[in-house]
Short mmCIF file of N, CA and C in Angstrom, two decimals:
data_model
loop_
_atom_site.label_atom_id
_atom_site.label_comp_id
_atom_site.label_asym_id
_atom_site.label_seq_id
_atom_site.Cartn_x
_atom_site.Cartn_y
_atom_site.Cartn_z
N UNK A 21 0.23 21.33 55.80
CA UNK A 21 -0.38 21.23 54.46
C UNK A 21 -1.26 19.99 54.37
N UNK A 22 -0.67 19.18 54.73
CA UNK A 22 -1.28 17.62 54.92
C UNK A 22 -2.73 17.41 55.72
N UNK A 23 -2.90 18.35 56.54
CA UNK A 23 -4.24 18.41 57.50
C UNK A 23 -5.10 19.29 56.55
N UNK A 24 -4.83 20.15 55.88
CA UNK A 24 -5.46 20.91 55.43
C UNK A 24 -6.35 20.42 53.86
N UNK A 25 -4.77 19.69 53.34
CA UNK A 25 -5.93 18.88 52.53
C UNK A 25 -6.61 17.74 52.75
N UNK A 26 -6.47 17.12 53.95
CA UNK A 26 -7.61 15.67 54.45
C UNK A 26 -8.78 16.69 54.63
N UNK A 27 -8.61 17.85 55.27
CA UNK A 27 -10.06 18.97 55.66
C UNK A 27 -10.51 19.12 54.46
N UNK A 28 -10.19 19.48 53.29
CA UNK A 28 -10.46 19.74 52.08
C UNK A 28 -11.51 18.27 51.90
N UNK A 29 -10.73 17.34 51.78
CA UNK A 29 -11.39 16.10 51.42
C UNK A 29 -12.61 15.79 52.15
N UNK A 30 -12.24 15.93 53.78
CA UNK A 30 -13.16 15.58 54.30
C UNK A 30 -14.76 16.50 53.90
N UNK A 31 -14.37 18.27 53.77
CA UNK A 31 -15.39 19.09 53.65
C UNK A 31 -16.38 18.36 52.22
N UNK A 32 -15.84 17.88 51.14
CA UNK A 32 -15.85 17.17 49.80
C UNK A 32 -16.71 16.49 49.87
N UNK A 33 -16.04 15.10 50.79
CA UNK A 33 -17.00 13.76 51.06
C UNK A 33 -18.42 14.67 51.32
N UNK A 34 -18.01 15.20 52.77
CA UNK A 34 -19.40 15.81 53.37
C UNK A 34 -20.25 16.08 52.51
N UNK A 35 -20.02 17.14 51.77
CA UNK A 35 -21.34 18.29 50.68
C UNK A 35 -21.68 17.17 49.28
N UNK A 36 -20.65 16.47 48.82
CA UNK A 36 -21.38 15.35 48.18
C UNK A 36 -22.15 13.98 48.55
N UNK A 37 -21.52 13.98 49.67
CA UNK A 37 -22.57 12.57 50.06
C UNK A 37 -23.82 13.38 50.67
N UNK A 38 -24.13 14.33 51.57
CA UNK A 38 -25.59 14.72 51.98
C UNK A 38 -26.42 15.73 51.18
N UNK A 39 -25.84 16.01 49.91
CA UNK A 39 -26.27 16.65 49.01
C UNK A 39 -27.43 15.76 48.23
N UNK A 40 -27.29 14.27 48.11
CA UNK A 40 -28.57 13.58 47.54
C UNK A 40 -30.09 13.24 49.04
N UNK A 41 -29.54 14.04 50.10
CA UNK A 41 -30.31 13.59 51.11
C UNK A 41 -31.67 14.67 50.71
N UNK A 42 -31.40 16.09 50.45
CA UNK A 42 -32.81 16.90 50.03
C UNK A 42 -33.35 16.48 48.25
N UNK A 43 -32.63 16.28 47.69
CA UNK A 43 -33.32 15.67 46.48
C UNK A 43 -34.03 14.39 46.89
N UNK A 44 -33.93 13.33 47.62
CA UNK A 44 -34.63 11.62 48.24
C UNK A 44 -35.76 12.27 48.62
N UNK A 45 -35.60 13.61 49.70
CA UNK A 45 -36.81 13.80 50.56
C UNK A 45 -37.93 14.64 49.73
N UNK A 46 -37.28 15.70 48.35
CA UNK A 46 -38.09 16.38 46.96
C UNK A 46 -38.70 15.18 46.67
N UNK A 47 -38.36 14.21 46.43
CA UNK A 47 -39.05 13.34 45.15
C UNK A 47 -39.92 12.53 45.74
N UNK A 48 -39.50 12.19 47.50
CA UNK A 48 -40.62 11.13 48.08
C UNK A 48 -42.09 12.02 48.05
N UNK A 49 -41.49 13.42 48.92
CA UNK A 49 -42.37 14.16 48.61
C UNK A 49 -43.65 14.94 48.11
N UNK A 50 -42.47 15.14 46.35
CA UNK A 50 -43.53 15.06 45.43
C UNK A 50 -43.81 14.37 44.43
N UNK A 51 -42.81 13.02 44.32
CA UNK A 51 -43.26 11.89 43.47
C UNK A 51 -42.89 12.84 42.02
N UNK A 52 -42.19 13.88 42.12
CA UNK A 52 -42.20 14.78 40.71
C UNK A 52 -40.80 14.20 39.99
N UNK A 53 -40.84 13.19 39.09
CA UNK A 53 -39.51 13.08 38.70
C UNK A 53 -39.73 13.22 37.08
N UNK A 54 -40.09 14.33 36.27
CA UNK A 54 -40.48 14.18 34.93
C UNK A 54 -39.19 14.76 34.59
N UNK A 55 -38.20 15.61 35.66
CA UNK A 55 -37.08 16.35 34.95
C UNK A 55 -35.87 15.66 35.36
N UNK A 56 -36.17 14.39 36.57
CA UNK A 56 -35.08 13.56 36.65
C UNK A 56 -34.29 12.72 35.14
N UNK A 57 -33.13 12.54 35.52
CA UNK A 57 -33.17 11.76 34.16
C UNK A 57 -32.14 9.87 34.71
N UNK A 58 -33.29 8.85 34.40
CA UNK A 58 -33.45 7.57 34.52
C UNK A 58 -31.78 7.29 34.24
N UNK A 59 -31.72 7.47 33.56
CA UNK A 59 -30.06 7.43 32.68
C UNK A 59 -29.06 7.55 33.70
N UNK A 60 -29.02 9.16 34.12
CA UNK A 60 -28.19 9.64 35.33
C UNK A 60 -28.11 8.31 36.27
N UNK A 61 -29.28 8.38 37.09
CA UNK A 61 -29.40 7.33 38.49
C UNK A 61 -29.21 5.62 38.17
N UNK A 62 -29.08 5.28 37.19
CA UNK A 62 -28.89 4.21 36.44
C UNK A 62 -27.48 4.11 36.67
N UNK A 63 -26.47 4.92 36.16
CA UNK A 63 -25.25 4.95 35.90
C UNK A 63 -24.77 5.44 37.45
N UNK A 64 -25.36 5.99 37.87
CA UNK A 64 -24.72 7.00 39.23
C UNK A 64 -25.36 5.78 40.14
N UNK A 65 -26.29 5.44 40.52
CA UNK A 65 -26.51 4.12 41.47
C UNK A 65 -25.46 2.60 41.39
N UNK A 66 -25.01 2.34 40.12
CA UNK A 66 -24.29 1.79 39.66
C UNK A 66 -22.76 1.85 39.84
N UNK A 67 -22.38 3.04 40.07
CA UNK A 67 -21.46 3.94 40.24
C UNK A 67 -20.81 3.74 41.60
N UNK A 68 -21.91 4.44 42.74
CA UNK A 68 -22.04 4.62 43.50
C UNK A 68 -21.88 2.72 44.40
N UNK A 69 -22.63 2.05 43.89
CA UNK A 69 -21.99 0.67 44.22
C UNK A 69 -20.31 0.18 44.03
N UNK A 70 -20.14 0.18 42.52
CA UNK A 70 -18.76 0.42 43.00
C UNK A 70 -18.05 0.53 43.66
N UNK A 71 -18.20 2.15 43.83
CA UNK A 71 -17.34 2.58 44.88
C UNK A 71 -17.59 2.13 46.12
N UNK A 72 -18.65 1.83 46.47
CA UNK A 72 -18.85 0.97 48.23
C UNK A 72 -17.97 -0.58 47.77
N UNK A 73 -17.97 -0.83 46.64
CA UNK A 73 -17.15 -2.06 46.62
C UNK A 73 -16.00 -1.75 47.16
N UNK A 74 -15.37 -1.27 45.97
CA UNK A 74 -13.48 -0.51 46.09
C UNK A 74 -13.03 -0.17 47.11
N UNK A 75 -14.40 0.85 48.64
CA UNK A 75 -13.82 1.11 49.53
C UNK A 75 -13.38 -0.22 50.35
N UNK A 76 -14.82 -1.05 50.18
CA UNK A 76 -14.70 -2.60 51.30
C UNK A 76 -13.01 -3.12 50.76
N UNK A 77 -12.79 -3.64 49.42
CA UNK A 77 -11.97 -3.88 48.75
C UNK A 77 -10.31 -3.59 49.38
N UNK A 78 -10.69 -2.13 49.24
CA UNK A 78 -9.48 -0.95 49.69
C UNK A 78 -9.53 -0.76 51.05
N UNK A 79 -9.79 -1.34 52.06
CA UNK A 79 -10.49 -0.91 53.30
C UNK A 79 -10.34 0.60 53.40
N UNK A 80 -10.56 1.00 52.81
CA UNK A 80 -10.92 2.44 52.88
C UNK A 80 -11.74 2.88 53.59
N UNK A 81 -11.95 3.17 54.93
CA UNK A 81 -13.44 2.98 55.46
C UNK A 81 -14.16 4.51 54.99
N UNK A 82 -13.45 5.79 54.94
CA UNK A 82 -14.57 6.73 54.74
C UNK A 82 -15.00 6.67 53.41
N UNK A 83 -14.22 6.08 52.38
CA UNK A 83 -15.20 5.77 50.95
C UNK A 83 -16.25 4.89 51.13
N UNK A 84 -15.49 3.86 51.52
CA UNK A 84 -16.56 2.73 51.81
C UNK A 84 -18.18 3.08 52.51
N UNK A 85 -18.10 4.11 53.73
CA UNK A 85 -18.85 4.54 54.61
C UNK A 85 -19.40 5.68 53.43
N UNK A 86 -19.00 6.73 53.38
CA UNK A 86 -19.89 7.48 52.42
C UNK A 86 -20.64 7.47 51.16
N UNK A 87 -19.74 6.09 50.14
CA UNK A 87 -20.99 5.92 49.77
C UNK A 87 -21.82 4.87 49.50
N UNK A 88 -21.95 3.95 50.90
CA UNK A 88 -23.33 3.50 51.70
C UNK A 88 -23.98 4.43 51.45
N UNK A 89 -24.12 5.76 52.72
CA UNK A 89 -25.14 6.24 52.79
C UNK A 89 -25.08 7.04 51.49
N UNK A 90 -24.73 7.15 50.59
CA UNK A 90 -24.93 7.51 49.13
C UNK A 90 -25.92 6.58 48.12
N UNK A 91 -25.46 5.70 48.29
CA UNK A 91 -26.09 4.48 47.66
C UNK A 91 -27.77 4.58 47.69
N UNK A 92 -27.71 4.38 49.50
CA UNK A 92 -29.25 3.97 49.97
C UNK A 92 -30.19 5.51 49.81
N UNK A 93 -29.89 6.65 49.22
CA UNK A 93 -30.59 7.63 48.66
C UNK A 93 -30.49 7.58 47.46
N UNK A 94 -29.46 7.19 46.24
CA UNK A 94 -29.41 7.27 44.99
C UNK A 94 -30.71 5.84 45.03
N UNK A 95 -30.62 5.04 45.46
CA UNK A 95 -31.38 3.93 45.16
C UNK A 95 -33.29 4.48 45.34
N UNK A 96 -33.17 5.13 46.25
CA UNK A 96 -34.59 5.57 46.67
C UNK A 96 -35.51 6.88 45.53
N UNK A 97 -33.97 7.27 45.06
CA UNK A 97 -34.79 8.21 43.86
C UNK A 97 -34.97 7.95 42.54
N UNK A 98 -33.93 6.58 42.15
CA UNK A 98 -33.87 5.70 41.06
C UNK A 98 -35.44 4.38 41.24
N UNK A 99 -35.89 4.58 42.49
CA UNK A 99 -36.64 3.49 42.63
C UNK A 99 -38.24 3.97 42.10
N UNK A 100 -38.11 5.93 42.70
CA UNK A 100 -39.79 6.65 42.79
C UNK A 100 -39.57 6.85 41.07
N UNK A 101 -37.91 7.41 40.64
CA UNK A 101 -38.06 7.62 39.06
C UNK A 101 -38.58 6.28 38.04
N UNK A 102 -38.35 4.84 38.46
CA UNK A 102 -39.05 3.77 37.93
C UNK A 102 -40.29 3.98 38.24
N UNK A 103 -41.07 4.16 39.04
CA UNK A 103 -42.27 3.54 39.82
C UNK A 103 -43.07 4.95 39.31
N UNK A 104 -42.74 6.51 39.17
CA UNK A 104 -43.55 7.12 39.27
C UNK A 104 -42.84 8.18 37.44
N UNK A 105 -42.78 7.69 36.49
CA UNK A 105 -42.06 8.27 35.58
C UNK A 105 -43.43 8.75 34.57
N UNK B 2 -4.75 -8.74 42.96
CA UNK B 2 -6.05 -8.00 43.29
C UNK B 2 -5.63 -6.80 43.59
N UNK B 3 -4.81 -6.14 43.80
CA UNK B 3 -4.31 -4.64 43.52
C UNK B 3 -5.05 -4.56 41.93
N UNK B 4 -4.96 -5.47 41.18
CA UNK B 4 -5.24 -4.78 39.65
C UNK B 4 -6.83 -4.82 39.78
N UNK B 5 -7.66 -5.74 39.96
CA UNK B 5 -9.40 -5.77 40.41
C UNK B 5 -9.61 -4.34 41.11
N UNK B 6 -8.66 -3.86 42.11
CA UNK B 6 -9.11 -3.12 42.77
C UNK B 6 -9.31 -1.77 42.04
N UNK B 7 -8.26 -1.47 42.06
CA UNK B 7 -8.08 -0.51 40.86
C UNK B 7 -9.07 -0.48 39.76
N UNK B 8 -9.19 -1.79 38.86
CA UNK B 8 -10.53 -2.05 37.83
C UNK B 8 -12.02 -1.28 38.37
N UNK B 9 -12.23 -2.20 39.51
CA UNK B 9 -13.54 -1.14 40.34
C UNK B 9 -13.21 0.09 40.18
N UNK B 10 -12.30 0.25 41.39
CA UNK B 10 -12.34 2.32 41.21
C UNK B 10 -12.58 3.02 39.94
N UNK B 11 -11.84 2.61 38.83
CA UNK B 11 -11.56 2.98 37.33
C UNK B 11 -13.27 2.75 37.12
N UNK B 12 -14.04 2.02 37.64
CA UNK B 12 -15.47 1.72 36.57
C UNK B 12 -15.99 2.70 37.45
N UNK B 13 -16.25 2.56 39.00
CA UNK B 13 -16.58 3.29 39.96
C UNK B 13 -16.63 4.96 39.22
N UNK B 14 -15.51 5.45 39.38
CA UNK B 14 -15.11 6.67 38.77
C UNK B 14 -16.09 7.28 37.59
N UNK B 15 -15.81 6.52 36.67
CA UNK B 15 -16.74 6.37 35.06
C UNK B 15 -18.09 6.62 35.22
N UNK B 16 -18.60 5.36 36.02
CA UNK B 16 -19.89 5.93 36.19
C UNK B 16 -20.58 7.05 36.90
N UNK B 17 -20.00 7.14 38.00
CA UNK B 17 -20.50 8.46 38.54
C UNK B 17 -20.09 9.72 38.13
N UNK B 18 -18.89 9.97 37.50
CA UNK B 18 -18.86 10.86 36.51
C UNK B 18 -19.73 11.00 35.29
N UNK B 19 -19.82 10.22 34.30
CA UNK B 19 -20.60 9.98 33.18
C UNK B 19 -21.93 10.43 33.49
N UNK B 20 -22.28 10.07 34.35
CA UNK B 20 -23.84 9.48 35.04
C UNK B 20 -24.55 11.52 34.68
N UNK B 21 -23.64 12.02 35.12
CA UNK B 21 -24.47 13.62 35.03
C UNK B 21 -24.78 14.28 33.55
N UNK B 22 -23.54 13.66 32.73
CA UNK B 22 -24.07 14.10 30.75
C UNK B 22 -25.36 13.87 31.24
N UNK B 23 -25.90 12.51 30.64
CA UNK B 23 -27.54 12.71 30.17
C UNK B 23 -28.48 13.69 31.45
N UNK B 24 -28.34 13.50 32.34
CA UNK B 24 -29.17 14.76 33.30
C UNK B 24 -28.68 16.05 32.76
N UNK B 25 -27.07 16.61 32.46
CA UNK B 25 -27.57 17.60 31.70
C UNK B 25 -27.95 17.39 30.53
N UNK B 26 -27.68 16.61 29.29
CA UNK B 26 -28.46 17.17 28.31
C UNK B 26 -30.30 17.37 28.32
N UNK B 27 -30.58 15.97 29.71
CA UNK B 27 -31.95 16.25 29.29
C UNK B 27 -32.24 17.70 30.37
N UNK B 28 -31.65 18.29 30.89
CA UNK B 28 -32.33 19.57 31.28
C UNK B 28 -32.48 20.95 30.70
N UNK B 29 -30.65 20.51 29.48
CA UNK B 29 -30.97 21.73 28.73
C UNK B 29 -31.94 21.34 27.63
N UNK B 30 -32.36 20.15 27.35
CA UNK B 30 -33.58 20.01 26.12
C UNK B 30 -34.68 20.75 26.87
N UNK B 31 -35.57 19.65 28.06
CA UNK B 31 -36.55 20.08 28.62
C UNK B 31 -36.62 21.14 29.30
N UNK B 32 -35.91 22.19 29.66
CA UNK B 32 -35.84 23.10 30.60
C UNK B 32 -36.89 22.35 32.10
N UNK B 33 -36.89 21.19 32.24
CA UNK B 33 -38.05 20.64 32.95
C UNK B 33 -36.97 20.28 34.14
N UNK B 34 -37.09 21.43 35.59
CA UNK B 34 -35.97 21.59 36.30
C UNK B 34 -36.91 21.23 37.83
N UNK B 35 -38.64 21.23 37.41
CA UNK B 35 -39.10 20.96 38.67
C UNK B 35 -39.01 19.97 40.08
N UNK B 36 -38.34 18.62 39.72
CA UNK B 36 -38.34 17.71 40.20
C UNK B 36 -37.25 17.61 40.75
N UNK B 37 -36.24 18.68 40.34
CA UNK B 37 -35.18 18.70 40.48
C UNK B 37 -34.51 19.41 42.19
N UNK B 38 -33.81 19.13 42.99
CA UNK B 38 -33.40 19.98 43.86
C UNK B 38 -32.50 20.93 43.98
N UNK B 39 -32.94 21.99 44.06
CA UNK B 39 -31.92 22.98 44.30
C UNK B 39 -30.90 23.00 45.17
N UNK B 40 -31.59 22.50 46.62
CA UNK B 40 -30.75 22.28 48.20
C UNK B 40 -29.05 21.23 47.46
N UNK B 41 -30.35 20.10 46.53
CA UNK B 41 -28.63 19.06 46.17
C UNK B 41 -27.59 19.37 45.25
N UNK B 42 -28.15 20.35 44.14
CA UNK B 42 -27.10 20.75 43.16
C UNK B 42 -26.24 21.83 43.89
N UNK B 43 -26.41 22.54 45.24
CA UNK B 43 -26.30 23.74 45.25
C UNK B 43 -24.80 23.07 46.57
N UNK B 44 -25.48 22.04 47.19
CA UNK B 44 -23.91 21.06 47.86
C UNK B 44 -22.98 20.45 46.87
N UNK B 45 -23.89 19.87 45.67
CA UNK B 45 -23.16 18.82 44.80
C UNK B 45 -22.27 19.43 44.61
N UNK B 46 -22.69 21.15 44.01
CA UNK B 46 -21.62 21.24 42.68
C UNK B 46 -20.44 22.11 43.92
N UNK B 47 -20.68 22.72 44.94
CA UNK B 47 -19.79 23.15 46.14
C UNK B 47 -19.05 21.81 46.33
N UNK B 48 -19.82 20.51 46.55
CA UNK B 48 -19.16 19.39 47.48
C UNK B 48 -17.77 19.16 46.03
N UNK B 49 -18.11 19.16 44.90
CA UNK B 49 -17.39 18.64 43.29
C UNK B 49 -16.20 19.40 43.47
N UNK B 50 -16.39 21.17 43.32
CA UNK B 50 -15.38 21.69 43.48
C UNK B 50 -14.11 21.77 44.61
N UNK B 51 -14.61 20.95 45.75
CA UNK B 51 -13.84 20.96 47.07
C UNK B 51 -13.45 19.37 46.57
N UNK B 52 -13.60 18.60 46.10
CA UNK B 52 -12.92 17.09 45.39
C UNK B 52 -12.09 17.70 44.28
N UNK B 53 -12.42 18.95 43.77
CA UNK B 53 -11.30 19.28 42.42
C UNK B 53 -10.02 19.93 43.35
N UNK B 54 -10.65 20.72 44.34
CA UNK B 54 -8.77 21.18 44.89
C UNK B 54 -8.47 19.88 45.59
N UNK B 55 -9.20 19.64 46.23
CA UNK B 55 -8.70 18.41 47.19
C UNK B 55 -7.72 17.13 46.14
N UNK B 56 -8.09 17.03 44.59
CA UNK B 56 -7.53 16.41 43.85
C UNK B 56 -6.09 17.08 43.20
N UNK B 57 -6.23 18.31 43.39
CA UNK B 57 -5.27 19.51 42.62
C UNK B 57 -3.97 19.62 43.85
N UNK B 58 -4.69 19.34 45.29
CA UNK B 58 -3.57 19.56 46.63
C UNK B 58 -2.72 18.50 46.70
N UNK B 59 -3.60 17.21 46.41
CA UNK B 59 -3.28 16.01 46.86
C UNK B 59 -2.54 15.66 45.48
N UNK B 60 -2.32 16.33 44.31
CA UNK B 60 -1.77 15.98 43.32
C UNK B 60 -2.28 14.36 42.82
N UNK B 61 -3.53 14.40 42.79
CA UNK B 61 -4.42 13.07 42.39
C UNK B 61 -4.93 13.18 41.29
N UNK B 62 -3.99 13.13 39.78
CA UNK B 62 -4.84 13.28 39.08
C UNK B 62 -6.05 12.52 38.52
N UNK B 63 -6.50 11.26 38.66
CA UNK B 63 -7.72 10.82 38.66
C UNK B 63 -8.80 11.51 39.37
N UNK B 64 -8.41 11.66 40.76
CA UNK B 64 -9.77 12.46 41.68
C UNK B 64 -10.09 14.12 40.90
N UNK B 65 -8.62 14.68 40.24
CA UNK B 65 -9.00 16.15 39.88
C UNK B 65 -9.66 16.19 38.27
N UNK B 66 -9.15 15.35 37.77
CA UNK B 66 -9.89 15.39 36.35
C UNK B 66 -11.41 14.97 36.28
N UNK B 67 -11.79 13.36 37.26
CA UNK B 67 -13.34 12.82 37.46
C UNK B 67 -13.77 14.27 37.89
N UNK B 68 -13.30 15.38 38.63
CA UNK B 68 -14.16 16.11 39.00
C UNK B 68 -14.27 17.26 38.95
N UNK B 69 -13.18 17.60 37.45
CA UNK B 69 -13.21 18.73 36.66
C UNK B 69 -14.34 18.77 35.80
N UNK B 70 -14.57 17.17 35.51
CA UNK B 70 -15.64 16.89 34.39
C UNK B 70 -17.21 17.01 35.36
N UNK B 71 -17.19 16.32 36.20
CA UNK B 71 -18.19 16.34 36.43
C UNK B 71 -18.63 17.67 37.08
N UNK B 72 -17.93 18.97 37.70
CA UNK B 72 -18.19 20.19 37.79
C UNK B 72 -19.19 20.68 36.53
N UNK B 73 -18.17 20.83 35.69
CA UNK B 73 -18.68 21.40 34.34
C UNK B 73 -20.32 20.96 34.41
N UNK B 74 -20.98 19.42 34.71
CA UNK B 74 -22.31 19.24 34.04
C UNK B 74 -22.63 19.86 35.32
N UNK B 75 -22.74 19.41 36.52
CA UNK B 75 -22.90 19.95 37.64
C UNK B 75 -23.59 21.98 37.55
N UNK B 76 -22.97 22.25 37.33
CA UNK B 76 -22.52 23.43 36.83
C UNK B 76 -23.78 23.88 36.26
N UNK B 77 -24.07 23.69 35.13
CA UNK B 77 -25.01 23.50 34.01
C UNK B 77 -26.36 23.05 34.28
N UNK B 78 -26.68 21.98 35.46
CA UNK B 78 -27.73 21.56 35.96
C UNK B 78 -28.18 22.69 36.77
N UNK B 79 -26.72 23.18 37.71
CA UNK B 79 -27.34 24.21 39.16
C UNK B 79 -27.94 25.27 38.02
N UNK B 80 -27.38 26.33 36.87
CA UNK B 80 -27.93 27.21 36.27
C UNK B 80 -28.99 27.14 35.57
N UNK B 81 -29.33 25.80 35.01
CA UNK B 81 -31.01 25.55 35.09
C UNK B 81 -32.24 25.55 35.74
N UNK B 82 -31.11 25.22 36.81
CA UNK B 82 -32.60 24.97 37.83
C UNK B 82 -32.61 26.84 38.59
N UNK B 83 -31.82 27.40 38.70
CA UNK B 83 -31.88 28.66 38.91
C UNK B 83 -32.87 29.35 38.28
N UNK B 84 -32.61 29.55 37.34
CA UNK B 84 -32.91 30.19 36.12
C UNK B 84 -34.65 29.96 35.54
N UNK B 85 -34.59 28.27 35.66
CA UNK B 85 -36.04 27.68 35.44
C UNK B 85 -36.95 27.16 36.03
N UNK B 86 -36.81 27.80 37.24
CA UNK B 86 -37.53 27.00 38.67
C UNK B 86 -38.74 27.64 38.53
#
């Protein structure tokens, strides 16, 4: 039971942390962020720090590790939604 | 620092949950879904629901409720952008 739900978790981490990787590459793209909303990536970049805290904190390393690379895409679409709004 | 730690996670949590309200409300105002990715809502809200059993297996209720809620907007974003692409 115990393997099955770390697989669960692990499948989880996976599809949410590389799920902001095709939205980074939409927006560098097409610079189109009129339906993004500033608010969201504000709070969710913010968020998303956190939790890279809590994991370092918690040595948690796969929180910690996933969302790094969470972070450094929430930051890149929070950066084109400032720069290109 | 068990209690700090915890404090993070608890804000951690908040925000990246929270963070999806205003993206949905502003998508059901604007129906404005262009900028938006399909590829990421279509892992997000798969990656959300595999953190809700994974929270429901693991009997975590913090991990299953942050991501009962955040399904629901999740949810609501993917059928916009379906619908209004």
């Amino acid at each position: 039971m115990s393997y099955y739900i770390t697989a669960v978790g692990l499948g989880a981490a996976f599809c949410t942390t590389i799920s902001f990787l095709p939205q980074a590459v939409k927006t560098i793209q097409t610079k189109d962020t009129s339906g993004i909303s500033l608010l969201m990536y504000s709070f969710f970049t913010f968020g998303t720090l956190l939790w890279l805290v809590y994991g370092i904190m918690s040595r948690d390393v796969p929180v910690a590790t996933a969302n790094a690379i969470t972070l450094v895409f929430a930051c890149i679409i929070l950066v084109y939604k400032i720069r290109y709004k």
